[in-house]
């Protein structure tokens, strides 16, 4: 399939759409997803980086919605690829409230530290994602664990704090449809292959507990921030849990043995053949995945120390 024809809007349920925030960055044609819940009130989950804001608004327009019709922006976490554009897009969503983890609030209001961390972690990719503008504090609502966001017409989103991938991570569960929006708490799924997303400062125990909480919800469908929605959510959650435990041990012992990050990736590729998906990627996708895998190994080795 031609990359230019990558699908942009996916209907997941009658009240949920996945929007592909296709960025003009090599390897990002099908990588960053935003979710749109439509009830009496409307909520966007994650908005992507600043560079994706025009795409987000034009996808909303294709659905027949303007930014003015968005009541809530829910942020699974505030990494730049999920939330960097929130301060920009909120100007077009004048009635929207931003629902985020309490640990995200200071960084949303004053994003300088977040920007520096993004630059350090992502290098020049952060520049392509675009600058991070602040969010006015009076637009932010702090998410509480177990809170319910009632969008009307029977659509109720349950919010659960799910730290691990990031300290400021939360997940959303639509119990009515069994859909779980897991951000990156359940890893990522690249063209059907599930991999870990454990960047520094990764917290192993917190991440395991978060996955266990998500399993206990008994979701039917699992929606990833990167990328797409899949059936068999329970099996996927169990698989990422097993992978997390296995990689933690492999990376921990290799790091103690003095191996560097690249050497550890070679070991992981030998022990976890699901990483063979790397062989099928085009060069841009490969370099994106390679960078994120090295980051994940770095997070796991830091957590194991
Ligand atoms: Zn993230």
mmCIF file of N, CA, C and O in Angstrom, residues 119-188:
data_model
loop_
_atom_site.group_PDB
_atom_site.id
_atom_site.type_symbol
_atom_site.label_atom_id
_atom_site.label_comp_id
_atom_site.label_asym_id
_atom_site.label_seq_id
_atom_site.Cartn_x
_atom_site.Cartn_y
_atom_site.Cartn_z
ATOM 1 N N UNK A 119 14.297 17.358 24.127
ATOM 2 C CA UNK A 119 15.474 17.609 23.285
ATOM 3 C C UNK A 119 16.580 16.607 23.610
ATOM 4 O O UNK A 119 17.241 16.077 22.722
ATOM 5 N N UNK A 120 16.739 16.369 24.915
ATOM 6 C CA UNK A 120 17.797 15.460 25.348
ATOM 7 C C UNK A 120 17.505 14.022 24.892
ATOM 8 O O UNK A 120 18.381 13.314 24.404
ATOM 9 N N UNK A 121 16.255 13.610 25.049
ATOM 10 C CA UNK A 121 15.892 12.229 24.728
ATOM 11 C C UNK A 121 15.779 11.994 23.229
ATOM 12 O O UNK A 121 16.235 10.982 22.715
ATOM 13 N N UNK A 122 15.169 12.939 22.526
ATOM 14 C CA UNK A 122 14.837 12.712 21.118
ATOM 15 C C UNK A 122 15.768 13.421 20.144
ATOM 16 O O UNK A 122 15.695 13.176 18.938
ATOM 17 N N UNK A 123 16.610 14.320 20.642
ATOM 18 C CA UNK A 123 17.512 15.049 19.753
ATOM 19 C C UNK A 123 16.740 15.900 18.762
ATOM 20 O O UNK A 123 15.760 16.557 19.123
ATOM 21 N N UNK A 124 17.159 15.810 17.479
ATOM 22 C CA UNK A 124 16.539 16.669 16.460
ATOM 23 C C UNK A 124 15.085 16.313 16.174
ATOM 24 O O UNK A 124 14.342 17.138 15.644
ATOM 25 N N UNK A 125 14.684 15.091 16.532
ATOM 26 C CA UNK A 125 13.275 14.720 16.321
ATOM 27 C C UNK A 125 12.351 15.643 17.115
ATOM 28 O O UNK A 125 11.260 15.991 16.651
ATOM 29 N N UNK A 126 12.803 16.077 18.289
ATOM 30 C CA UNK A 126 11.985 17.000 19.093
ATOM 31 C C UNK A 126 11.725 18.294 18.323
ATOM 32 O O UNK A 126 10.628 18.860 18.393
ATOM 33 N N UNK A 127 12.746 18.754 17.575
ATOM 34 C CA UNK A 127 12.562 19.991 16.784
ATOM 35 C C UNK A 127 11.496 19.767 15.716
ATOM 36 O O UNK A 127 10.707 20.663 15.410
ATOM 37 N N UNK A 128 11.476 18.569 15.141
ATOM 38 C CA UNK A 128 10.463 18.274 14.118
ATOM 39 C C UNK A 128 9.072 18.166 14.737
ATOM 40 O O UNK A 128 8.077 18.514 14.106
ATOM 41 N N UNK A 129 8.995 17.671 15.945
ATOM 42 C CA UNK A 129 7.702 17.599 16.635
ATOM 43 C C UNK A 129 7.182 19.017 16.956
ATOM 44 O O UNK A 129 5.988 19.231 17.054
ATOM 45 N N UNK A 130 8.111 19.944 17.137
ATOM 46 C CA UNK A 130 7.725 21.337 17.361
ATOM 47 C C UNK A 130 7.774 21.745 18.822
ATOM 48 O O UNK A 130 7.720 20.912 19.731
ATOM 49 N N UNK A 131 7.889 23.033 19.005
ATOM 50 C CA UNK A 131 7.981 23.651 20.336
ATOM 51 C C UNK A 131 6.753 23.295 21.186
ATOM 52 O O UNK A 131 5.733 22.878 20.645
ATOM 53 N N UNK A 132 6.875 23.473 22.490
ATOM 54 C CA UNK A 132 5.740 23.176 23.382
ATOM 55 C C UNK A 132 5.256 24.486 23.998
ATOM 56 O O UNK A 132 6.022 25.163 24.687
ATOM 57 N N UNK A 133 4.018 24.833 23.745
ATOM 58 C CA UNK A 133 3.463 26.068 24.322
ATOM 59 C C UNK A 133 2.768 25.753 25.650
ATOM 60 O O UNK A 133 2.228 24.656 25.842
ATOM 61 N N UNK A 134 2.766 26.718 26.568
ATOM 62 C CA UNK A 134 2.126 26.470 27.869
ATOM 63 C C UNK A 134 0.602 26.407 27.781
ATOM 64 O O UNK A 134 -0.002 26.947 26.859
ATOM 65 N N UNK A 135 0.017 25.738 28.778
ATOM 66 C CA UNK A 135 -1.441 25.664 28.911
ATOM 67 C C UNK A 135 -1.838 26.543 30.098
ATOM 68 O O UNK A 135 -1.241 26.432 31.178
ATOM 69 N N UNK A 136 -2.825 27.439 29.937
ATOM 70 C CA UNK A 136 -3.272 28.231 31.094
ATOM 71 C C UNK A 136 -3.745 27.320 32.225
ATOM 72 O O UNK A 136 -4.507 26.372 31.984
ATOM 73 N N UNK A 137 -3.291 27.607 33.440
ATOM 74 C CA UNK A 137 -3.565 26.697 34.559
ATOM 75 C C UNK A 137 -5.061 26.527 34.811
ATOM 76 O O UNK A 137 -5.515 25.442 35.206
ATOM 77 N N UNK A 138 -5.834 27.594 34.561
ATOM 78 C CA UNK A 138 -7.268 27.499 34.861
ATOM 79 C C UNK A 138 -8.034 26.625 33.862
ATOM 80 O O UNK A 138 -9.232 26.394 34.030
ATOM 81 N N UNK A 139 -7.333 26.121 32.852
ATOM 82 C CA UNK A 139 -7.971 25.196 31.896
ATOM 83 C C UNK A 139 -7.729 23.727 32.262
ATOM 84 O O UNK A 139 -8.243 22.836 31.603
ATOM 85 N N UNK A 140 -6.894 23.519 33.308
ATOM 86 C CA UNK A 140 -6.471 22.150 33.623
ATOM 87 C C UNK A 140 -7.311 21.570 34.757
ATOM 88 O O UNK A 140 -7.556 22.230 35.767
ATOM 89 N N UNK A 141 -7.742 20.331 34.573
ATOM 90 C CA UNK A 141 -8.443 19.578 35.624
ATOM 91 C C UNK A 141 -7.538 18.400 35.995
ATOM 92 O O UNK A 141 -7.057 17.682 35.109
ATOM 93 N N UNK A 142 -7.300 18.219 37.293
ATOM 94 C CA UNK A 142 -6.430 17.126 37.739
ATOM 95 C C UNK A 142 -7.214 15.815 37.772
ATOM 96 O O UNK A 142 -8.288 15.742 38.371
ATOM 97 N N UNK A 143 -6.672 14.804 37.106
ATOM 98 C CA UNK A 143 -7.329 13.493 37.062
ATOM 99 C C UNK A 143 -7.148 12.770 38.386
ATOM 100 O O UNK A 143 -6.055 12.748 38.947
ATOM 101 N N UNK A 144 -8.239 12.196 38.872
ATOM 102 C CA UNK A 144 -8.186 11.384 40.097
ATOM 103 C C UNK A 144 -8.397 9.925 39.708
ATOM 104 O O UNK A 144 -9.187 9.626 38.803
ATOM 105 N N UNK A 145 -7.715 9.037 40.415
ATOM 106 C CA UNK A 145 -7.829 7.625 40.099
ATOM 107 C C UNK A 145 -9.267 7.138 40.291
ATOM 108 O O UNK A 145 -9.864 7.364 41.347
ATOM 109 N N UNK A 146 -9.810 6.505 39.295
ATOM 110 C CA UNK A 146 -11.161 5.959 39.369
ATOM 111 C C UNK A 146 -12.255 6.951 39.018
ATOM 112 O O UNK A 146 -13.439 6.598 39.038
ATOM 113 N N UNK A 147 -11.876 8.173 38.693
ATOM 114 C CA UNK A 147 -12.904 9.173 38.356
ATOM 115 C C UNK A 147 -13.619 8.796 37.049
ATOM 116 O O UNK A 147 -13.094 8.045 36.236
ATOM 117 N N UNK A 148 -14.832 9.329 36.923
ATOM 118 C CA UNK A 148 -15.605 9.031 35.718
ATOM 119 C C UNK A 148 -15.867 10.328 34.960
ATOM 120 O O UNK A 148 -16.300 11.311 35.560
ATOM 121 N N UNK A 149 -15.603 10.266 33.676
ATOM 122 C CA UNK A 149 -15.868 11.410 32.814
ATOM 123 C C UNK A 149 -17.134 11.077 32.032
ATOM 124 O O UNK A 149 -17.130 10.226 31.139
ATOM 125 N N UNK A 150 -18.228 11.752 32.412
ATOM 126 C CA UNK A 150 -19.530 11.452 31.814
ATOM 127 C C UNK A 150 -19.731 12.350 30.595
ATOM 128 O O UNK A 150 -19.881 13.567 30.723
ATOM 129 N N UNK A 151 -19.720 11.737 29.415
ATOM 130 C CA UNK A 151 -19.871 12.516 28.178
ATOM 131 C C UNK A 151 -21.322 12.551 27.695
ATOM 132 O O UNK A 151 -21.617 13.125 26.646
ATOM 133 N N UNK A 152 -22.227 11.953 28.485
ATOM 134 C CA UNK A 152 -23.646 11.977 28.108
ATOM 135 C C UNK A 152 -23.992 10.859 27.144
ATOM 136 O O UNK A 152 -23.117 10.168 26.614
ATOM 137 N N UNK A 153 -25.279 10.650 26.935
ATOM 138 C CA UNK A 153 -25.794 9.566 26.070
ATOM 139 C C UNK A 153 -25.227 8.202 26.472
ATOM 140 O O UNK A 153 -24.949 7.358 25.625
ATOM 141 N N UNK A 154 -24.995 8.036 27.772
ATOM 142 C CA UNK A 154 -24.530 6.733 28.270
ATOM 143 C C UNK A 154 -23.038 6.484 28.098
ATOM 144 O O UNK A 154 -22.550 5.410 28.445
ATOM 145 N N UNK A 155 -22.317 7.460 27.563
ATOM 146 C CA UNK A 155 -20.872 7.288 27.352
ATOM 147 C C UNK A 155 -20.107 7.816 28.572
ATOM 148 O O UNK A 155 -20.081 9.024 28.817
ATOM 149 N N UNK A 156 -19.539 6.889 29.320
ATOM 150 C CA UNK A 156 -18.809 7.249 30.541
ATOM 151 C C UNK A 156 -17.403 6.671 30.448
ATOM 152 O O UNK A 156 -17.223 5.464 30.247
ATOM 153 N N UNK A 157 -16.413 7.538 30.590
ATOM 154 C CA UNK A 157 -15.022 7.082 30.545
ATOM 155 C C UNK A 157 -14.471 7.018 31.955
ATOM 156 O O UNK A 157 -14.537 8.002 32.698
ATOM 157 N N UNK A 158 -13.940 5.862 32.318
ATOM 158 C CA UNK A 158 -13.301 5.709 33.625
ATOM 159 C C UNK A 158 -11.810 6.003 33.455
ATOM 160 O O UNK A 158 -11.194 5.562 32.485
ATOM 161 N N UNK A 159 -11.284 6.748 34.424
ATOM 162 C CA UNK A 159 -9.869 7.154 34.343
ATOM 163 C C UNK A 159 -9.092 6.411 35.424
ATOM 164 O O UNK A 159 -9.503 6.399 36.592
ATOM 165 N N UNK A 160 -7.979 5.822 35.035
ATOM 166 C CA UNK A 160 -7.124 5.127 35.999
ATOM 167 C C UNK A 160 -5.686 5.620 35.860
ATOM 168 O O UNK A 160 -5.182 5.732 34.729
ATOM 169 N N UNK A 161 -5.071 5.917 36.992
ATOM 170 C CA UNK A 161 -3.674 6.350 36.963
ATOM 171 C C UNK A 161 -2.805 5.107 36.761
ATOM 172 O O UNK A 161 -2.905 4.141 37.533
ATOM 173 N N UNK A 162 -1.987 5.124 35.728
ATOM 174 C CA UNK A 162 -1.203 3.931 35.363
ATOM 175 C C UNK A 162 0.264 4.315 35.127
ATOM 176 O O UNK A 162 0.754 4.294 33.997
ATOM 177 N N UNK A 163 0.961 4.688 36.214
ATOM 178 C CA UNK A 163 2.368 5.101 36.053
ATOM 179 C C UNK A 163 3.256 3.926 35.669
ATOM 180 O O UNK A 163 2.866 2.759 35.819
ATOM 181 N N UNK A 164 4.454 4.243 35.217
ATOM 182 C CA UNK A 164 5.426 3.222 34.817
ATOM 183 C C UNK A 164 6.151 3.703 33.582
ATOM 184 O O UNK A 164 7.301 4.135 33.653
ATOM 185 N N UNK A 165 5.445 3.689 32.440
ATOM 186 C CA UNK A 165 6.017 4.276 31.212
ATOM 187 C C UNK A 165 6.421 5.725 31.496
ATOM 188 O O UNK A 165 7.470 6.187 31.071
ATOM 189 N N UNK A 166 5.561 6.425 32.218
ATOM 190 C CA UNK A 166 5.859 7.776 32.719
ATOM 191 C C UNK A 166 5.131 7.925 34.053
ATOM 192 O O UNK A 166 4.100 7.291 34.276
ATOM 193 N N UNK A 167 5.678 8.778 34.916
ATOM 194 C CA UNK A 167 5.063 8.979 36.239
ATOM 195 C C UNK A 167 3.685 9.627 36.111
ATOM 196 O O UNK A 167 2.848 9.502 37.000
ATOM 197 N N UNK A 168 3.477 10.312 34.972
ATOM 198 C CA UNK A 168 2.252 11.099 34.782
ATOM 199 C C UNK A 168 1.308 10.411 33.793
ATOM 200 O O UNK A 168 0.597 11.073 33.044
ATOM 201 N N UNK A 169 1.299 9.085 33.817
ATOM 202 C CA UNK A 169 0.505 8.339 32.835
ATOM 203 C C UNK A 169 -0.866 7.947 33.408
ATOM 204 O O UNK A 169 -0.982 7.563 34.565
ATOM 205 N N UNK A 170 -1.884 8.023 32.572
ATOM 206 C CA UNK A 170 -3.213 7.518 32.921
ATOM 207 C C UNK A 170 -3.801 6.769 31.731
ATOM 208 O O UNK A 170 -3.353 6.937 30.592
ATOM 209 N N UNK A 171 -4.778 5.933 32.027
ATOM 210 C CA UNK A 171 -5.463 5.173 30.975
ATOM 211 C C UNK A 171 -6.960 5.418 31.095
ATOM 212 O O UNK A 171 -7.450 5.826 32.158
ATOM 213 N N UNK A 172 -7.690 5.164 30.007
ATOM 214 C CA UNK A 172 -9.140 5.389 29.996
ATOM 215 C C UNK A 172 -9.843 4.091 29.641
ATOM 216 O O UNK A 172 -9.394 3.363 28.749
ATOM 217 N N UNK A 173 -10.939 3.832 30.312
ATOM 218 C CA UNK A 173 -11.708 2.618 30.041
ATOM 219 C C UNK A 173 -13.159 2.976 29.788
ATOM 220 O O UNK A 173 -13.803 3.629 30.622
ATOM 221 N N UNK A 174 -13.653 2.564 28.631
ATOM 222 C CA UNK A 174 -15.070 2.705 28.307
ATOM 223 C C UNK A 174 -15.720 1.349 28.600
ATOM 224 O O UNK A 174 -15.682 0.447 27.764
ATOM 225 N N UNK A 175 -16.249 1.215 29.799
ATOM 226 C CA UNK A 175 -16.764 -0.083 30.251
ATOM 227 C C UNK A 175 -17.915 -0.550 29.360
ATOM 228 O O UNK A 175 -18.104 -1.746 29.139
ATOM 229 N N UNK A 176 -18.671 0.410 28.834
ATOM 230 C CA UNK A 176 -19.818 0.058 27.997
ATOM 231 C C UNK A 176 -19.414 -0.736 26.762
ATOM 232 O O UNK A 176 -20.086 -1.688 26.376
ATOM 233 N N UNK A 177 -18.306 -0.348 26.145
ATOM 234 C CA UNK A 177 -17.866 -1.038 24.921
ATOM 235 C C UNK A 177 -16.706 -1.981 25.182
ATOM 236 O O UNK A 177 -16.304 -2.736 24.293
ATOM 237 N N UNK A 178 -16.137 -1.905 26.400
ATOM 238 C CA UNK A 178 -14.977 -2.746 26.720
ATOM 239 C C UNK A 178 -13.684 -2.246 26.107
ATOM 240 O O UNK A 178 -12.696 -2.974 26.045
ATOM 241 N N UNK A 179 -13.675 -0.994 25.654
ATOM 242 C CA UNK A 179 -12.473 -0.438 25.015
ATOM 243 C C UNK A 179 -11.566 0.213 26.057
ATOM 244 O O UNK A 179 -12.013 1.039 26.857
ATOM 245 N N UNK A 180 -10.297 -0.164 26.003
ATOM 246 C CA UNK A 180 -9.280 0.419 26.880
ATOM 247 C C UNK A 180 -8.327 1.262 26.040
ATOM 248 O O UNK A 180 -7.748 0.765 25.070
ATOM 249 N N UNK A 181 -8.213 2.552 26.412
ATOM 250 C CA UNK A 181 -7.219 3.415 25.764
ATOM 251 C C UNK A 181 -6.013 3.418 26.695
ATOM 252 O O UNK A 181 -6.049 4.031 27.768
ATOM 253 N N UNK A 182 -4.966 2.723 26.296
ATOM 254 C CA UNK A 182 -3.873 2.434 27.230
ATOM 255 C C UNK A 182 -2.664 3.346 27.069
ATOM 256 O O UNK A 182 -1.681 3.162 27.794
ATOM 257 N N UNK A 183 -2.741 4.328 26.161
ATOM 258 C CA UNK A 183 -1.565 5.180 25.964
ATOM 259 C C UNK A 183 -0.368 4.306 25.649
ATOM 260 O O UNK A 183 -0.377 3.566 24.659
ATOM 261 N N UNK A 184 0.645 4.352 26.526
ATOM 262 C CA UNK A 184 1.796 3.461 26.351
ATOM 263 C C UNK A 184 1.987 2.549 27.560
ATOM 264 O O UNK A 184 3.039 1.933 27.720
ATOM 265 N N UNK A 185 0.958 2.457 28.420
ATOM 266 C CA UNK A 185 1.067 1.609 29.611
ATOM 267 C C UNK A 185 1.141 0.129 29.251
ATOM 268 O O UNK A 185 1.658 -0.675 30.028
ATOM 269 N N UNK A 186 0.631 -0.231 28.080
ATOM 270 C CA UNK A 186 0.674 -1.633 27.629
ATOM 271 C C UNK A 186 1.621 -1.775 26.455
ATOM 272 O O UNK A 186 1.444 -2.626 25.584
ATOM 273 N N UNK A 187 2.650 -0.952 26.422
ATOM 274 C CA UNK A 187 3.617 -0.982 25.333
ATOM 275 C C UNK A 187 3.056 -0.345 24.074
ATOM 276 O O UNK A 187 2.086 0.424 24.125
ATOM 277 N N UNK A 188 3.681 -0.669 22.954
ATOM 278 C CA UNK A 188 3.205 -0.154 21.677
ATOM 279 C C UNK A 188 3.045 -1.340 20.727
ATOM 280 O O UNK A 188 3.572 -2.427 20.976
#
